XYZ file of N, CA and C in Angstrom:
258
model
N 94.677 98.774 119.761
C 94.115 97.816 118.855
C 94.052 96.428 119.479
N 95.096 96.070 120.208
C 95.105 94.739 120.813
C 93.975 94.587 121.818
N 93.663 95.655 122.545
C 92.579 95.546 123.523
C 91.233 95.419 122.825
N 91.086 96.014 121.644
C 89.838 95.884 120.896
C 89.698 94.477 120.331
N 90.772 93.943 119.797
C 90.724 92.626 119.180
C 90.558 91.547 120.235
N 91.281 91.668 121.324
C 91.195 90.675 122.376
C 89.953 90.814 123.221
N 89.169 91.834 122.963
C 87.951 92.120 123.713
C 88.227 92.227 125.207
N 89.416 92.715 125.524
C 89.799 92.924 126.909
C 90.370 94.327 127.027
N 90.217 94.892 128.190
C 90.835 96.184 128.449
C 92.250 95.917 128.928
N 93.208 96.452 128.241
C 94.597 96.200 128.604
C 95.304 97.519 128.858
N 95.728 97.715 130.091
C 96.442 98.938 130.439
C 97.813 98.980 129.781
N 98.369 97.819 129.454
C 99.695 97.794 128.843
C 99.731 98.477 127.490
N 98.644 98.449 126.755
C 98.609 99.117 125.455
C 98.843 100.609 125.643
N 98.169 101.200 126.609
C 98.367 102.618 126.903
C 99.769 102.916 127.390
N 100.330 102.012 128.157
C 101.698 102.196 128.649
C 102.678 102.187 127.489
N 102.514 101.249 126.554
C 103.415 101.189 125.406
C 103.342 102.471 124.577
N 102.151 102.983 124.377
C 101.997 104.218 123.609
C 102.627 105.387 124.356
N 102.418 105.451 125.656
C 102.996 106.536 126.453
C 104.515 106.496 126.442
N 105.078 105.311 126.517
C 106.534 105.174 126.538
C 107.148 105.680 125.240
N 106.433 105.569 124.135
C 106.993 106.005 122.855
C 106.721 107.470 122.546
N 105.732 108.078 123.193
C 105.387 109.456 122.831
C 105.769 110.498 123.878
N 105.582 110.204 125.137
C 105.785 111.214 126.181
C 107.225 111.723 126.244
N 108.246 110.863 126.229
C 109.612 111.401 126.306
C 109.960 112.337 125.147
N 109.575 111.959 123.939
C 109.890 112.809 122.785
C 109.137 114.132 122.858
N 107.862 114.082 123.216
C 107.078 115.315 123.320
C 107.599 116.196 124.449
N 107.953 115.591 125.562
C 108.503 116.356 126.684
C 109.817 117.018 126.328
N 110.664 116.304 125.593
C 111.952 116.883 125.231
C 111.794 118.026 124.243
N 110.776 117.966 123.391
C 110.506 119.098 122.492
C 110.252 120.349 123.321
N 109.409 120.232 124.336
C 109.079 121.382 125.184
C 110.302 121.888 125.933
N 111.070 120.987 126.512
C 112.258 121.393 127.276
C 113.277 122.057 126.361
N 113.503 121.485 125.190
C 114.474 122.054 124.258
C 114.048 123.436 123.789
N 112.758 123.631 123.562
C 112.286 124.955 123.146
C 112.471 125.981 124.260
N 112.192 125.588 125.496
C 112.376 126.505 126.630
C 113.842 126.886 126.775
N 114.744 125.942 126.527
C 116.176 126.205 126.652
C 116.765 126.859 125.408
N 115.945 127.083 124.389
C 116.415 127.737 123.172
C 117.175 126.819 122.230
N 117.010 125.536 122.363
C 117.690 124.550 121.510
C 116.746 124.116 120.389
N 116.635 124.960 119.363
C 115.691 124.681 118.294
C 116.046 123.418 117.509
N 117.323 123.171 117.285
C 117.732 121.995 116.514
C 117.362 120.715 117.264
N 117.636 120.685 118.569
C 117.290 119.503 119.359
C 115.776 119.332 119.449
N 115.048 120.442 119.510
C 113.585 120.362 119.532
C 113.071 119.790 118.214
N 113.655 120.226 117.116
C 113.259 119.707 115.806
C 113.562 118.216 115.691
N 114.750 117.819 116.124
C 115.115 116.404 116.069
C 114.168 115.551 116.913
N 113.825 116.043 118.083
C 112.906 115.305 118.946
C 111.499 115.283 118.353
N 111.102 116.365 117.706
C 109.806 116.401 117.031
C 109.739 115.397 115.892
N 110.843 115.262 115.170
C 110.904 114.261 114.101
C 110.797 112.857 114.691
N 111.495 112.632 115.809
C 111.410 111.326 116.467
C 109.982 111.042 116.924
N 109.308 112.052 117.448
C 107.916 111.893 117.871
C 107.028 111.524 116.680
N 107.239 112.188 115.552
C 106.451 111.884 114.349
C 106.710 110.456 113.869
N 107.961 110.016 113.920
C 108.292 108.642 113.526
C 107.608 107.648 114.456
N 107.637 107.931 115.760
C 106.990 107.042 116.730
C 105.484 106.960 116.485
N 104.852 108.097 116.231
C 103.407 108.105 115.973
C 103.073 107.360 114.683
N 103.903 107.545 113.664
C 103.688 106.818 112.410
C 103.820 105.312 112.636
N 104.775 104.915 113.453
C 104.937 103.499 113.771
C 103.738 102.929 114.500
N 103.176 103.711 115.415
C 101.985 103.270 116.144
C 100.818 103.075 115.180
N 100.615 104.044 114.295
C 99.502 103.963 113.343
C 99.701 102.802 112.367
N 100.918 102.654 111.841
C 101.177 101.566 110.895
C 101.012 100.196 111.547
N 101.460 100.064 112.780
C 101.295 98.769 113.445
C 99.825 98.485 113.737
N 99.054 99.515 114.072
C 97.616 99.322 114.305
C 96.916 98.889 113.022
N 97.265 99.511 111.912
C 96.676 99.133 110.623
C 97.053 97.694 110.273
N 98.312 97.331 110.495
C 98.750 95.965 110.201
C 97.996 94.948 111.049
N 97.819 95.245 112.330
C 97.094 94.332 113.214
C 95.657 94.165 112.738
N 95.004 95.259 112.374
C 93.618 95.168 111.923
C 93.491 94.429 110.594
N 94.441 94.619 109.689
C 94.406 93.891 108.417
C 94.596 92.393 108.632
N 95.532 92.029 109.471
C 95.746 90.609 109.767
C 94.521 90.032 110.455
N 93.951 90.775 111.370
C 92.757 90.312 112.078
C 91.605 90.084 111.101
N 91.411 91.019 110.176
C 90.339 90.871 109.186
C 90.600 89.673 108.280
N 91.857 89.477 107.896
C 92.211 88.349 107.042
C 91.947 87.027 107.759
N 92.281 86.951 109.032
C 92.052 85.727 109.805
C 90.558 85.467 109.971
N 89.788 86.508 110.223
C 88.348 86.351 110.428
C 87.623 85.900 109.165
N 88.034 86.414 108.008
C 87.337 86.107 106.755
C 87.982 84.969 105.984
N 89.146 84.537 106.369
C 89.856 83.492 105.641
C 90.690 84.112 104.539
N 91.436 83.291 103.822
C 92.273 83.819 102.736
C 91.443 84.591 101.714
N 92.030 85.644 101.197
C 91.304 86.519 100.268
C 90.982 85.830 98.947
N 91.849 84.950 98.490
C 91.643 84.303 97.190
C 91.167 82.863 97.355
N 90.287 82.639 98.281
C 89.761 81.296 98.526
C 88.861 80.888 97.350
N 89.010 79.649 96.902
C 88.164 79.148 95.815
C 86.828 78.704 96.382
N 85.769 79.045 95.675
C 84.424 78.651 96.094
C 83.860 77.671 95.081
N 83.173 76.664 95.556
C 82.537 75.675 94.683
C 81.119 76.115 94.367
N 80.787 76.045 93.092
C 79.418 76.295 92.655
C 78.677 74.967 92.614
N 77.356 75.008 92.663
C 76.578 73.758 92.628
C 76.881 72.892 91.412
N 77.244 73.480 90.289
C 77.509 72.710 89.078
C 78.896 72.094 89.038
N 79.687 72.248 90.083
C 81.021 71.675 90.122
C 82.105 72.618 89.631
N 81.705 73.795 89.133
C 82.693 74.762 88.670
C 83.330 75.457 89.868
N 84.512 75.988 89.675
C 85.169 76.773 90.725
C 85.365 78.188 90.225
N 85.361 79.094 91.144
C 85.634 80.489 90.790
C 86.436 81.116 91.904
N 87.165 82.145 91.554
C 87.984 82.834 92.555
C 87.209 83.950 93.185
């Protein structure tokens, strides 16, 4: 999301995502091969939490970006007759 908003290609965004997902996903595979179902499940839960965090932070960034671009949501507008409306 940051690379889209900044209109720049940033390799660091991909690195941050990889750092949060690859270890957990890799450990799921290793734990399953070793027959450690409980550890695989725990790592799978951690992976799901990490992915949810990535999605929630992306949504938050886009909402803040939209709010900044359009201005405050409840901005008062002046009508030609001097009246105000929300």
